[in-house]
Amino acid sequence: MNKQLIHQNPWDELKQFTAARIALGRTGSSLPTEELLKFGLAHAQARDAVHQPFGIDALAEELHQQGFSTLQAYSAAADRETYLRRPDLGRELANESREWLKQQAVEPIELVIVVGDGLSSTAIHRNTVPFLLELRPRLEALGIAIGPIVLTRQARVAIGDDIAESLKAKAVAVLIGERPGLSSPDSMGIYLTWSPQVGLLDSERNCISNVRPEGLNYPEAAHKLSWLLGEAFRRQISGINLKDESDNFPDILLQYKTSATLI
C-alpha cells in the first residue's frame, strides 16, 4: 500500500518500547492492510498455541540431558476438547496417575516442580529448560532439594496440589502455559504453594507471570521464585501472606559471587 495514504499515529515512536498493539495508524476510517495482516497472524499463533500437542517425551529427554529426573502424569481430562470444556477436570489427577505417584513417594520431598501444558504448550516448550537451568543453582545455594520434575498433560494450576500431596512434598512450583495473548502466545506462568493439598484456594499461591525472553526474563524470574521459596521455607507461608519483596534484595547468585570475591 502507498505509505502516503496511511495516517501515522502521533504515538508511533512509543511502539519501540512495547509489543502491545498501539499507534497502528489508519487508512481512511480503517486500519492499514499491513496491520490487519499482522493481527490475523497473531490470532492464528494464539490459536495454534492452545491446540499444539504437548511434546512431553521430547521435553523429558531434553531435561534428562540437563541432569533432571522426570515423572509423567495425566489430569482427569482425557483429551484436549474435554480439557477446554471442563476446567475442573484439568485441576485433578487421573486416578491411575495419582496411585502411581503415591507409589513413587518413597520419602518426603522438599520441593516438587510440576510442568503442565496449560493453555499454551508453546510456552512450555520454549521456556521450561532455560528457566530451570537458571533456577537450579539458586536452589542449590539455598539448600532446597528438588524431587523429580512431574510433566503433566491437560493440566490446570491446581493440579500441582494433587501431585504434591501424592508425593508428600513440602512445597510445589507449577510451571504452566498461560492463556495466549495476541502479542504473547508463549508466556509461561509460575505458581508457588507452601504445604500444598487438594482443595486449597488460589489465594494460597504466589504467581510470577509472563516468563519469556520478551517479558520477564529467566534470570529475573528465577531470582523471584528462589527468593519466594527461601521465604516460604523460612516462614512456612505462601500466597497473600507472603508478599513478593524480591526486588529489594540482590540475587542470591550475586551474593555468592560477592562473598567469593571477598574471601
Short mmCIF file of N, CA, C and O in Angstrom, two decimals, residues 101 105 107-114 145-148 150 160-173 193-197 200 233:
data_model
loop_
_atom_site.label_atom_id
_atom_site.label_comp_id
_atom_site.label_asym_id
_atom_site.label_seq_id
_atom_site.Cartn_x
_atom_site.Cartn_y
_atom_site.Cartn_z
N LEU A 101 1.86 -42.08 41.34
CA LEU A 101 2.73 -41.12 42.01
C LEU A 101 2.88 -41.45 43.50
O LEU A 101 3.97 -41.31 44.07
N ALA A 105 6.43 -42.11 46.07
CA ALA A 105 6.72 -41.28 47.24
C ALA A 105 7.41 -42.12 48.31
O ALA A 105 6.84 -42.44 49.36
N GLU A 107 10.09 -41.25 50.10
CA GLU A 107 10.36 -40.38 51.25
C GLU A 107 9.90 -38.97 50.91
O GLU A 107 9.77 -38.60 49.74
N PRO A 108 9.63 -38.12 51.92
CA PRO A 108 9.12 -36.76 51.67
C PRO A 108 10.08 -35.96 50.79
O PRO A 108 11.29 -36.11 50.84
N ILE A 109 9.51 -35.08 49.98
CA ILE A 109 10.27 -34.21 49.06
C ILE A 109 10.15 -32.78 49.54
O ILE A 109 9.09 -32.34 50.00
N GLU A 110 11.24 -32.02 49.47
CA GLU A 110 11.17 -30.61 49.86
C GLU A 110 10.38 -29.80 48.83
O GLU A 110 9.47 -29.06 49.17
N LEU A 111 10.77 -29.92 47.57
CA LEU A 111 10.10 -29.13 46.52
C LEU A 111 9.85 -30.02 45.31
O LEU A 111 10.77 -30.67 44.81
N VAL A 112 8.61 -30.03 44.85
CA VAL A 112 8.31 -30.70 43.58
C VAL A 112 7.97 -29.62 42.55
O VAL A 112 7.25 -28.66 42.85
N ILE A 113 8.56 -29.75 41.37
CA ILE A 113 8.27 -28.84 40.27
C ILE A 113 7.38 -29.57 39.28
O ILE A 113 7.73 -30.65 38.79
N VAL A 114 6.22 -28.98 39.01
CA VAL A 114 5.26 -29.55 38.06
C VAL A 114 5.29 -28.70 36.79
O VAL A 114 5.23 -27.47 36.86
N ALA A 145 16.24 -28.89 48.15
CA ALA A 145 16.35 -30.04 47.25
C ALA A 145 15.06 -30.20 46.44
O ALA A 145 13.96 -30.05 46.98
N ILE A 146 15.20 -30.47 45.15
CA ILE A 146 14.02 -30.70 44.32
C ILE A 146 13.92 -32.19 43.99
O ILE A 146 14.91 -32.87 43.80
N GLY A 147 12.68 -32.65 43.96
CA GLY A 147 12.43 -34.04 43.57
C GLY A 147 12.33 -34.14 42.06
O GLY A 147 12.73 -33.23 41.34
N PRO A 148 11.79 -35.24 41.56
CA PRO A 148 11.59 -35.37 40.12
C PRO A 148 10.66 -34.28 39.59
O PRO A 148 9.77 -33.82 40.30
N VAL A 150 7.64 -33.28 37.46
CA VAL A 150 6.47 -34.03 37.01
C VAL A 150 5.86 -33.33 35.79
O VAL A 150 5.32 -32.23 35.90
N GLY A 160 -1.21 -29.08 40.66
CA GLY A 160 0.03 -29.14 41.44
C GLY A 160 -0.21 -29.57 42.87
O GLY A 160 0.62 -30.27 43.47
N ASP A 161 -1.36 -29.17 43.45
CA ASP A 161 -1.68 -29.57 44.83
C ASP A 161 -1.87 -31.08 44.91
O ASP A 161 -1.40 -31.73 45.85
N ASP A 162 -2.58 -31.62 43.93
CA ASP A 162 -2.85 -33.06 43.90
C ASP A 162 -1.53 -33.84 43.77
O ASP A 162 -1.30 -34.85 44.46
N ILE A 163 -0.65 -33.36 42.89
CA ILE A 163 0.63 -34.03 42.67
C ILE A 163 1.52 -33.93 43.91
O ILE A 163 2.12 -34.92 44.35
N ALA A 164 1.60 -32.74 44.48
CA ALA A 164 2.45 -32.54 45.67
C ALA A 164 1.96 -33.37 46.85
O ALA A 164 2.76 -33.94 47.59
N GLU A 165 0.65 -33.44 47.02
CA GLU A 165 0.10 -34.24 48.11
C GLU A 165 0.42 -35.72 47.90
O GLU A 165 0.77 -36.43 48.85
N SER A 166 0.34 -36.18 46.67
CA SER A 166 0.65 -37.59 46.37
C SER A 166 2.11 -37.91 46.64
O SER A 166 2.45 -39.01 47.06
N LEU A 167 3.01 -36.92 46.37
CA LEU A 167 4.45 -37.15 46.55
C LEU A 167 4.95 -36.70 47.91
O LEU A 167 6.16 -36.77 48.18
N LYS A 168 4.03 -36.20 48.76
CA LYS A 168 4.39 -35.74 50.11
C LYS A 168 5.45 -34.64 50.06
O LYS A 168 6.46 -34.68 50.76
N ALA A 169 5.20 -33.63 49.22
CA ALA A 169 6.14 -32.53 49.07
C ALA A 169 5.76 -31.37 50.00
O ALA A 169 4.58 -31.10 50.22
N LYS A 170 6.80 -30.68 50.51
CA LYS A 170 6.55 -29.53 51.38
C LYS A 170 6.05 -28.32 50.58
O LYS A 170 5.32 -27.49 51.11
N ALA A 171 6.52 -28.20 49.34
CA ALA A 171 6.13 -27.05 48.51
C ALA A 171 6.06 -27.50 47.06
O ALA A 171 6.68 -28.49 46.67
N VAL A 172 5.28 -26.76 46.27
CA VAL A 172 5.18 -27.06 44.84
C VAL A 172 5.30 -25.77 44.04
O VAL A 172 4.81 -24.72 44.45
N ALA A 173 6.02 -25.85 42.92
CA ALA A 173 6.07 -24.76 41.95
C ALA A 173 5.55 -25.31 40.63
O ALA A 173 6.10 -26.27 40.10
N THR A 193 3.18 -22.75 45.93
CA THR A 193 2.31 -23.02 47.07
C THR A 193 3.09 -23.73 48.16
O THR A 193 3.76 -24.74 47.88
N TRP A 194 3.01 -23.24 49.37
CA TRP A 194 3.60 -23.90 50.53
C TRP A 194 2.57 -24.87 51.13
O TRP A 194 1.39 -24.57 51.18
N SER A 195 3.02 -26.01 51.59
CA SER A 195 2.15 -27.03 52.19
C SER A 195 0.94 -27.33 51.31
O SER A 195 -0.21 -27.20 51.74
N PRO A 196 1.17 -27.72 50.05
CA PRO A 196 0.06 -27.92 49.11
C PRO A 196 -0.79 -29.13 49.45
O PRO A 196 -0.28 -30.17 49.89
N GLN A 197 -2.08 -28.97 49.26
CA GLN A 197 -3.02 -30.07 49.47
C GLN A 197 -4.27 -29.79 48.66
O GLN A 197 -4.59 -28.63 48.38
N LEU A 200 -7.05 -26.34 48.24
CA LEU A 200 -6.58 -25.01 48.61
C LEU A 200 -7.16 -23.95 47.68
O LEU A 200 -7.42 -24.21 46.50
N PHE A 233 10.01 -21.38 52.84
CA PHE A 233 10.59 -22.41 53.71
C PHE A 233 10.93 -21.83 55.09
O PHE A 233 10.80 -22.53 56.10
#
